[in-house]
Coordinates of C-alpha atoms in Angstrom, one line a residue:
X1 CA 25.0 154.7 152.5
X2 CA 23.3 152.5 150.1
X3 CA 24.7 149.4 148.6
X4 CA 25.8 150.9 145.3
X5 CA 27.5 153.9 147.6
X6 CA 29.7 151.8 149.6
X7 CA 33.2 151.3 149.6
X8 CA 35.0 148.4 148.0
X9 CA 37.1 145.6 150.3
X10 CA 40.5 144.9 150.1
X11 CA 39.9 142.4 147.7
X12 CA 37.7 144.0 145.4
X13 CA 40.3 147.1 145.3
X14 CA 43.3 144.9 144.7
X15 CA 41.5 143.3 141.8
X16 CA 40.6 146.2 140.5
X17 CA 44.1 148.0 140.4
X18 CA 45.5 144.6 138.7
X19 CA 43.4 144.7 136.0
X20 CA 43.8 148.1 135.7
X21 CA 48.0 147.5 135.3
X22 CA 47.2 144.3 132.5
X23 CA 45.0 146.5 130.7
X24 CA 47.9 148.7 130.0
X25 CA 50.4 145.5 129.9
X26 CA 49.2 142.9 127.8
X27 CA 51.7 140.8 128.6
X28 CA 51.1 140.5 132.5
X29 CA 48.8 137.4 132.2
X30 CA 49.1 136.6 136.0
X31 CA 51.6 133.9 135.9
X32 CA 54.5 133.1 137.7
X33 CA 56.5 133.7 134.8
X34 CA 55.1 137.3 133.7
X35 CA 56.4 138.8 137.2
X36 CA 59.9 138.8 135.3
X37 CA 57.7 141.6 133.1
X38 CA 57.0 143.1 136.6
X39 CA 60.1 143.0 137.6
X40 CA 61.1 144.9 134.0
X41 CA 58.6 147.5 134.8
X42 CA 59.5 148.3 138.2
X43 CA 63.7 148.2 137.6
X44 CA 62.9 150.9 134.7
X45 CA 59.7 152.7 135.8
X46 CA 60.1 152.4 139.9
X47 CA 62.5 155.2 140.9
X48 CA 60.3 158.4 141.9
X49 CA 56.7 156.5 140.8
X50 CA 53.6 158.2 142.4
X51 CA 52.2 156.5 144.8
X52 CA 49.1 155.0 142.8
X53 CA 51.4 153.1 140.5
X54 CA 53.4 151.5 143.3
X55 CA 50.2 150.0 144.5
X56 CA 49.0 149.1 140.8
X57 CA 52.0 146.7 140.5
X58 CA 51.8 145.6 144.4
X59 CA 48.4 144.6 143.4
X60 CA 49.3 143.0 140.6
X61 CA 52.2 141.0 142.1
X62 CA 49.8 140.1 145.1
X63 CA 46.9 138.9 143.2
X64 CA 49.2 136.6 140.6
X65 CA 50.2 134.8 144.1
X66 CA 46.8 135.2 145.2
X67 CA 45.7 132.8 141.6
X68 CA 48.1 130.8 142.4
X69 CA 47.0 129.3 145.2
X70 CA 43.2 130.6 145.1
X71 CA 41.7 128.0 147.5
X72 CA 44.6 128.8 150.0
X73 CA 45.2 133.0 149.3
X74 CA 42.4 135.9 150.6
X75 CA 43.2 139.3 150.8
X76 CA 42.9 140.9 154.1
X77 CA 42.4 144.4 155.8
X78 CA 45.6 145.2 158.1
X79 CA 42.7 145.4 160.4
X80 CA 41.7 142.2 160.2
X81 CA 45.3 140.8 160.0
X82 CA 46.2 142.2 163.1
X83 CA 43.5 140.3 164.5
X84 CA 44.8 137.1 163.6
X85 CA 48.0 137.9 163.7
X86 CA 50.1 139.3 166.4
X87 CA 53.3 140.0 164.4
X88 CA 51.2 141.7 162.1
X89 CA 49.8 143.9 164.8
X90 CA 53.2 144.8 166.1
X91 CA 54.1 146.1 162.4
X92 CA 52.0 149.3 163.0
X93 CA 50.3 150.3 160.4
X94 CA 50.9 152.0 157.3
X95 CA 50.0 152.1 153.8
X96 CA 52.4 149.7 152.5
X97 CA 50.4 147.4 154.6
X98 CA 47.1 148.4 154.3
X99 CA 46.6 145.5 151.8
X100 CA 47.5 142.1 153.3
X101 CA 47.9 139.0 151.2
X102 CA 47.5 135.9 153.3
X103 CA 48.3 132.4 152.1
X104 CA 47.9 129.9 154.5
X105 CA 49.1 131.0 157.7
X106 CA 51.5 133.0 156.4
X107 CA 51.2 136.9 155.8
X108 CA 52.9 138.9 152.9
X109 CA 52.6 142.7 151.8
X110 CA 53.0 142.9 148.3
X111 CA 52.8 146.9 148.1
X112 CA 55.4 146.5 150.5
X113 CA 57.9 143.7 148.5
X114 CA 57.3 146.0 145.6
X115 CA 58.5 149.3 148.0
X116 CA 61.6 147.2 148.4
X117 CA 62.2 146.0 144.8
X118 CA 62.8 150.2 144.1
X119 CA 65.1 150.5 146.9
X120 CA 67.2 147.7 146.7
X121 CA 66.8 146.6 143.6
X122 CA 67.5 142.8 142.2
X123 CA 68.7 141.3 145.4
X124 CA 64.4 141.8 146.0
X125 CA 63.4 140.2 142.7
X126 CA 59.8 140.2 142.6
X127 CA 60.3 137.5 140.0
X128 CA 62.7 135.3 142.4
X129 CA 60.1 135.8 145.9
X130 CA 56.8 134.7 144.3
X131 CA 57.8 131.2 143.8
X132 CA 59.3 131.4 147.2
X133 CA 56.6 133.1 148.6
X134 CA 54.6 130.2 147.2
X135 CA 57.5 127.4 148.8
X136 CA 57.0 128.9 151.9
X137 CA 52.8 128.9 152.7
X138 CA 51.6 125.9 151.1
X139 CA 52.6 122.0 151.5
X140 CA 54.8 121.2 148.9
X141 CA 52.8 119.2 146.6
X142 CA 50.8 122.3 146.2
X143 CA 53.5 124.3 145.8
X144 CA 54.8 122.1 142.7
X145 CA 53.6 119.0 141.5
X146 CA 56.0 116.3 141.9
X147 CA 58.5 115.1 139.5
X148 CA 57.7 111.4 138.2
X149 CA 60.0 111.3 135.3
X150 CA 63.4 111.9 133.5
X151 CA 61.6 113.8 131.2
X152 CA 59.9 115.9 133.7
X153 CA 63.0 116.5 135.9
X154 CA 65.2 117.4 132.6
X155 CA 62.4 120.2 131.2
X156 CA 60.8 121.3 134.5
X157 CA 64.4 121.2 136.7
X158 CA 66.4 123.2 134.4
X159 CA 63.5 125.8 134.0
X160 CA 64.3 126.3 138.1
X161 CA 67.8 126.9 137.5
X162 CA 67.2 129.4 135.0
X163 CA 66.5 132.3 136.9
X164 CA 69.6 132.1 139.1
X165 CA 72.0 131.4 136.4
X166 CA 70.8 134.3 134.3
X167 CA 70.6 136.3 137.2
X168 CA 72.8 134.9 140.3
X169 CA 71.2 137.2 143.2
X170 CA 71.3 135.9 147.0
X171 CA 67.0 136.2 146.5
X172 CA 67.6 133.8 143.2
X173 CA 69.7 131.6 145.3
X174 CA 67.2 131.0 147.9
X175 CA 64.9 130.3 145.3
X176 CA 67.1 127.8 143.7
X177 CA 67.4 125.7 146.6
X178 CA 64.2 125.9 148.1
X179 CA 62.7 124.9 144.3
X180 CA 64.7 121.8 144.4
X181 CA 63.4 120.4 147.7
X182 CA 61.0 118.0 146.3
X183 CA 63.7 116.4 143.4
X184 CA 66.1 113.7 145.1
X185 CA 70.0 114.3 145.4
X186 CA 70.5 111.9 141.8
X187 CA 68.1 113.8 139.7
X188 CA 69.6 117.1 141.3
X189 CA 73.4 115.8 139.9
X190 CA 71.9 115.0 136.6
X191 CA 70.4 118.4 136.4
X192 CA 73.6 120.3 136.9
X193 CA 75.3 117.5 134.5
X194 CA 72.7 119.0 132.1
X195 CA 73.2 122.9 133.0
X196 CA 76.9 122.7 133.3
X197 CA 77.5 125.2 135.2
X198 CA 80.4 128.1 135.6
X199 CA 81.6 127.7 139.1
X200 CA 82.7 131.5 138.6
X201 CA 78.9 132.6 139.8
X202 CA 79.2 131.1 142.7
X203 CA 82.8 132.2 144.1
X204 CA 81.8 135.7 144.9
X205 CA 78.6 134.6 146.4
X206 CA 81.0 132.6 149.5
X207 CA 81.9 135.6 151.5
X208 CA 78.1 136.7 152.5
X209 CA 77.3 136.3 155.8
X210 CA 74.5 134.2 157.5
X211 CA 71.5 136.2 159.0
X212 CA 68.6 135.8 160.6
X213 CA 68.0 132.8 163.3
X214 CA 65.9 129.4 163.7
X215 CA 63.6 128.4 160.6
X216 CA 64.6 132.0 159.1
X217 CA 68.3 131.9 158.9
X218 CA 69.8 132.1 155.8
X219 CA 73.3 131.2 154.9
X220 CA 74.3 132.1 151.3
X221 CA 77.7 131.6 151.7
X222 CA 77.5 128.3 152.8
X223 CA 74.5 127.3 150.4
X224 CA 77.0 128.8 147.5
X225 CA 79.4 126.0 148.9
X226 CA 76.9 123.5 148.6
X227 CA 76.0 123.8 145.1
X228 CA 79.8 124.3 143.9
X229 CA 80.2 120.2 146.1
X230 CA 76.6 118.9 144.3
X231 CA 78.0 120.2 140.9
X232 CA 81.7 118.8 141.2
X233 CA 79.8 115.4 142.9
X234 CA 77.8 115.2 139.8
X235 CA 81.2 115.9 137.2
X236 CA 79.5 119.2 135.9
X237 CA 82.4 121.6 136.5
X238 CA 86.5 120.4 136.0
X239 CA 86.9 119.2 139.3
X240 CA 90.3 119.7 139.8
X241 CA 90.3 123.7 138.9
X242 CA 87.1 123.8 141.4
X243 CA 89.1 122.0 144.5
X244 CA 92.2 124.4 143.5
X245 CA 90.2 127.4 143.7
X246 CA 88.8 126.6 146.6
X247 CA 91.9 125.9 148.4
X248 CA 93.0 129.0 147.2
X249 CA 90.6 131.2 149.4
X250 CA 91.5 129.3 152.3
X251 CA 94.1 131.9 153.1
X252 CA 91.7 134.9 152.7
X253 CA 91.5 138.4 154.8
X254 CA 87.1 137.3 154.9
X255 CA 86.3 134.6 157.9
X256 CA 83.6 133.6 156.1
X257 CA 84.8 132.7 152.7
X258 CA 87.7 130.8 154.5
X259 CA 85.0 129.2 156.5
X260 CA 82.8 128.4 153.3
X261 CA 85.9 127.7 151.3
X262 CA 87.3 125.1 154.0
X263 CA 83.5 123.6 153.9
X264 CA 83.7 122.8 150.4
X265 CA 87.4 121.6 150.0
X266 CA 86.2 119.4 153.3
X267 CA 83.4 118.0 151.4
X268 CA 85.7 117.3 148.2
X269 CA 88.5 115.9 150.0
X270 CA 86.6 113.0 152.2
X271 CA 84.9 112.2 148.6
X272 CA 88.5 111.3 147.9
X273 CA 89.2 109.3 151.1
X274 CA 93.1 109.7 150.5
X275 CA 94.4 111.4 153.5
X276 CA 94.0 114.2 152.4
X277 CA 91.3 115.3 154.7
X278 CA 93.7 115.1 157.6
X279 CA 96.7 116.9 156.3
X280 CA 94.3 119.9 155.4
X281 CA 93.0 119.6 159.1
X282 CA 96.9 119.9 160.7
X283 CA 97.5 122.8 158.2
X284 CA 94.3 124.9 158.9
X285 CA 93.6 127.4 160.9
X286 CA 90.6 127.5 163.7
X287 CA 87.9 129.0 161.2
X288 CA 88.9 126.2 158.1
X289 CA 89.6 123.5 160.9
X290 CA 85.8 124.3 162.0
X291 CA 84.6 124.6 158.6
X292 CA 86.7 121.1 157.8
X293 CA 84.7 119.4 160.9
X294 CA 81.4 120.1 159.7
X295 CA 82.0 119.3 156.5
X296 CA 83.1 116.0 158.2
X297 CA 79.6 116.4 159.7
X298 CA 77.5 116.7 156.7
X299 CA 79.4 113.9 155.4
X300 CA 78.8 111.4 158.0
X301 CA 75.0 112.8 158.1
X302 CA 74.4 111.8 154.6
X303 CA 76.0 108.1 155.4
X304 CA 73.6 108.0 158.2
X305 CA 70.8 108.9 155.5
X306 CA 72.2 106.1 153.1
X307 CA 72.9 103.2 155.2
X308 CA 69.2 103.8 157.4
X309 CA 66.2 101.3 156.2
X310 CA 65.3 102.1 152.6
X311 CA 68.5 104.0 152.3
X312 CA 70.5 104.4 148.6
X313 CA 73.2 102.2 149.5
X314 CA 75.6 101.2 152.1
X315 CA 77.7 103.4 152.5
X316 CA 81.3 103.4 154.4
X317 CA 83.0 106.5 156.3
X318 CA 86.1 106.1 154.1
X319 CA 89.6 106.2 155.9
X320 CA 88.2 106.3 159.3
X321 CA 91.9 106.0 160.9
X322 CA 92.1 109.2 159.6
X323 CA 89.1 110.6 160.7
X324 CA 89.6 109.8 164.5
X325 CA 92.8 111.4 164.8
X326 CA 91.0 114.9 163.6
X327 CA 88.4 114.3 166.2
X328 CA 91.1 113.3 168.9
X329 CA 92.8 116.7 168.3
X330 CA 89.7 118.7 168.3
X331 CA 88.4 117.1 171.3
X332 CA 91.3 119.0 173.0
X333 CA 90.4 121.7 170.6
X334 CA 88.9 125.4 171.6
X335 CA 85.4 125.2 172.5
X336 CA 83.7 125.4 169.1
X337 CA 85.9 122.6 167.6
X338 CA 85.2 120.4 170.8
X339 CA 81.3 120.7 170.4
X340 CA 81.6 119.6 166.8
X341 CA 84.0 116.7 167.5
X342 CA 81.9 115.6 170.5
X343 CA 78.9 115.6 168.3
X344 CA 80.4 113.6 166.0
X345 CA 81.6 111.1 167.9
X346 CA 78.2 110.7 168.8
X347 CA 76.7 110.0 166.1
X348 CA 79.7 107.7 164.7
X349 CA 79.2 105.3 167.6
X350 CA 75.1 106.0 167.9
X351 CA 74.0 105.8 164.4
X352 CA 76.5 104.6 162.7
X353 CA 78.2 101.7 165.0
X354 CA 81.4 102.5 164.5
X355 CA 84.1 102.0 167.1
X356 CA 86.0 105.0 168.4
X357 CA 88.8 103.7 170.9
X358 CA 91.5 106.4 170.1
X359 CA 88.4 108.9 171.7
X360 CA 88.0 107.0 174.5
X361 CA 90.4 109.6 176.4
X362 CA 90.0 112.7 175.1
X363 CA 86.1 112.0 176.1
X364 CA 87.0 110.8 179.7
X365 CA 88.4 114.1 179.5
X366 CA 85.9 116.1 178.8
X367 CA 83.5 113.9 181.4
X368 CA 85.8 115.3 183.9
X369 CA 86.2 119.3 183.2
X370 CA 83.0 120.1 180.8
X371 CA 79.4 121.6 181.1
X372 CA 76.3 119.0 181.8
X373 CA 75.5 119.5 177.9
X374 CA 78.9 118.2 176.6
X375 CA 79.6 115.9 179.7
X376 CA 76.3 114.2 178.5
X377 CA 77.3 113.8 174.3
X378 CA 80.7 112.5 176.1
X379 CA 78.7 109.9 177.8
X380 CA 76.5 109.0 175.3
X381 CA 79.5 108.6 172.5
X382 CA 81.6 106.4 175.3
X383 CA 78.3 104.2 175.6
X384 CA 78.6 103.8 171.9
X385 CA 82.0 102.1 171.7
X386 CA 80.9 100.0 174.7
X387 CA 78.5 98.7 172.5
X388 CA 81.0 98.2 170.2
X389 CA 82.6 96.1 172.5
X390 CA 79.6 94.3 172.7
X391 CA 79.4 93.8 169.3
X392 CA 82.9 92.6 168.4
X393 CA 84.5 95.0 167.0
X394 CA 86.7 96.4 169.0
X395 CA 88.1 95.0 172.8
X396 CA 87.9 96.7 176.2
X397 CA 90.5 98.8 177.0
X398 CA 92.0 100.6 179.8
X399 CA 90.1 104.5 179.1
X400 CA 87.3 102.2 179.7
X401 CA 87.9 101.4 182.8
X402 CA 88.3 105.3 183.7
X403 CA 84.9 106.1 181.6
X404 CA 82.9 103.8 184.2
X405 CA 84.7 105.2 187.1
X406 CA 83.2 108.6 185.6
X407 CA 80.1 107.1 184.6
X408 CA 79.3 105.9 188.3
X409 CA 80.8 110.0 189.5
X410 CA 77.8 111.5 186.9
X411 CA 75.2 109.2 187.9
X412 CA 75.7 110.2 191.9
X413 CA 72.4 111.7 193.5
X414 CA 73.0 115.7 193.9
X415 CA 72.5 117.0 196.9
X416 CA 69.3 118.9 197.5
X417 CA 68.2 118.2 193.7
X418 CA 65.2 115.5 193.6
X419 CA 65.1 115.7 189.5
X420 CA 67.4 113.5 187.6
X421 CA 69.2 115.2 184.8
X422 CA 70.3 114.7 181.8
X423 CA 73.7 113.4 182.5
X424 CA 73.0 110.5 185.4
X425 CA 69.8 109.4 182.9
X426 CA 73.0 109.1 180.1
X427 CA 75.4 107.9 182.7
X428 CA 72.7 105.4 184.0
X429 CA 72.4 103.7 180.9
X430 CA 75.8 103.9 180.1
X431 CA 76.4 101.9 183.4
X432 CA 73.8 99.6 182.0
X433 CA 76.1 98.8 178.7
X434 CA 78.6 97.9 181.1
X435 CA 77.2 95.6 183.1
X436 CA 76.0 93.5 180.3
X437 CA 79.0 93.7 178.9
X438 CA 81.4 93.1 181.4
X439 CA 79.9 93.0 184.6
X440 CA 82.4 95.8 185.9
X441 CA 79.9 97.9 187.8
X442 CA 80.4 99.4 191.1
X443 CA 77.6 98.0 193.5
X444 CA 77.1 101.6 194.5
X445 CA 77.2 102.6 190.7
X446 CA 74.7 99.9 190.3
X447 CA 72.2 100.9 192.8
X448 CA 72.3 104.7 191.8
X449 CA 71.6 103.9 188.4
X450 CA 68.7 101.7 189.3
X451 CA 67.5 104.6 191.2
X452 CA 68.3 107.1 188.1
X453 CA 66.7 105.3 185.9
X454 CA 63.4 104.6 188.3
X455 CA 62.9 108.2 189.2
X456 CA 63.4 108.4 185.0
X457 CA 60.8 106.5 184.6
X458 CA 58.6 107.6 187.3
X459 CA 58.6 111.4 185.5
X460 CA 58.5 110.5 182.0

């Protein structure tokens, strides 16, 4: 076969079919915002297409990503993706894949995407992924171009929200958020300030269910949730009809949107700092008391965010009385309820330096009857108010004196184990704290700490 015999590559062939589709579509100009066009074309044209136009739009939708990022994109052969790739290989092959778009070290199938667009319709915007799709491979100044003014973040933010708001899909969703990585939390408020937006498109969106696991799970329910809190946060929806609705769906038949409804009223109620946060916690049940605790959790993370080096502001936990007698209850809690309080507590007493003597107990507690993982988070949280102790702002107490007696217990040698866990490195240092603080270490306890920590250090 001669040169001008042979057949074209996987680039040349996707290029070709794409140009073939514009020259029929003026319109399709191989932006980001003509695949809403694509999208038109497929919702009306897609049901019982022959093949060849399935893989003229594919094309088309893979080579405006392609563009996009044209340093960074290459069409490949499934061949040679399943060469580099081992998930690709495991795919099989098939002509939906016989065209492989790779960006980065990412691989995407746009014949495929476009398969699924006809079957399932909006929920796989083609308009929605490509940005995403985008969000995903590249770094994210290549991705967008950050914001550096007012300006900027009033004409270029609300252009984000526009597809979701005109077409509130879980794809649109993920989109939303993932668009809005790269704009801080105060320009985010004044965008929805600016958009104004019905909380009624969000409500039905809070009874999805999470899928997928590690860097792929997606929670829509719970992301739903979050934008209702930024948007009353930032005063863009009546606040009070928001938290009533919200505590209206507390009581509903669907776990999940009383979980996601509990998360939000959570979030609303410790912005109030009234006591209100508890009395919702003695009146829940176990999914909205779970729900309540991590919205407790989000809220202490972002205090943690604000009061670090460089932080926004100094922020205070609010009534923290209030606070500890959720976590005491919860500590004695079912199991779920107990990892989130214990968790907590840690990071109250670790990154925050707050004293936590009403947990002293419960904690001892769990020391005595819990799995190495909690019996550690125990330790390390007990550690924290010894510190404390340290520091002033609280005084020594008797659960104290039973935390060291367990402390000294965890940090024992195990018989016929030569590695030193988890728990006698946490109750090693724990015993540490104590002894600088008040010198009431066993002898025994002292030496097998020494020895903990040695053998530590030895195997670090």
């Amino acid at each position: 076969m001669n040169q001008d015999e042979r057949a074209p590559t996987v680039d040349e062939r996707m290029h070709a079919l794409a140009n073939d589709l514009v020259s029929d579509h003026a319109e399709l100009d191989f932006s980001m915002g003509a695949l809403k066009t694509l999208d038109g074309l497929v919702a009306v044209n897609g049901k019982g297409a022959p093949r060849a136009q399935v893989e003229r739009w594919g094309a088309y939708f893979g080579e405006t990503l392609r563009r996009s990022a044209p340093n960074e994109a290459r069409w490949l052969s499934y061949e040679a993706a399943a060469a580099e790739a081992k998930g690709v290989a495991a795919m099989g092959r098939g002509p939906d894949i016989e065209a492989v778009l790779r960006i980065r070290d990412r691989y995407f199938f746009p014949i495929a995407k476009v398969e699924k667009r006809i079957l399932n319709g909006p929920q796989d915007s083609l308009h929605a992924f490509g940005p995403v799709a985008l969000a995903l491979a590249l770094p994210a100044d290549k991705a967008r171009p950050p914001v550096t003014s007012r300006d900027q973040v009033s004409a270029e933010g609300l252009a984000m929200f526009e597809p979701f708001f005109s077409d509130p899909t879980l794809e649109n969703l993920d989109l939303l958020s993932r668009s809005v990585t790269h704009i801080n939390r105060r320009a985010q408020r004044f965008l929805l300030a600016e958009k104004a937006p019905n909380p009624q498109i969000f409500w039905p969106l809070l009874g999805v269910k999470a899928s997928g696991r590690g860097w792929s799970r997606k929670n829509p329910g719970r992301t739903a949730a979050g934008w209702l809190w930024y948007a009353w946060e930032a005063g863009a929806v009546d606040r009070e009809e928001v938290l009533r609705d919200a505590q209206s769906r507390l009581s509903a038949k669907d776990k999940v949107e009383r979980s996601n409804a509990g998360f939000l009223v959570g979030r609303i109620l410790l912005a109030g700092g009234d006591g209100a946060f508890g009395q919702a916690y003695k009146g829940a049940d176990q999914v909205v008391r779970l729900a309540l605790l991590e919205a407790l959790s989000s809220h202490v993370r972002g205090l943690i965010m604000d009061t670090r080096p460089g932080g926004r502001r100094t922020a205070v936990l609010g009534d923290q009385d209030e606070h500890l007698v959720v976590l005491r209850e919860a500590l004695r809690g079912s199991t779920a309820l107990r990892a989130e309080a214990l968790d907590l507590a840690a990071q109250m007493t670790g990154k925050l330096r707050l004293p936590i003597a009403p947990l002293v107990e419960p904690l001892c507690e769990v020391m005595e009857s819990a799995k190495p993982g909690p019996v550690e988070t125990a330790i390390r949280a007990v550690k924290g108010q010894v510190m404390a102790v340290r520091r002033g702002q609280d005084a020594w107490s008797a659960p104290l004196d039973r935390a060291v007696g367990l402390f000294a217990q965890h940090v024992k040698p195990i018989p016929g184990k030569t590695k030193t866990t988890k728990v006698q490195i946490a109750a090693a240092w724990a015993l540490r704290a104590v002894e600088k603080e008040s010198g009431r270490v066993p002898q025994a306890a002292r030496r097998a700490a020494a020895e903990a920590l040695e053998r530590y250090g030895s195997i670090r």
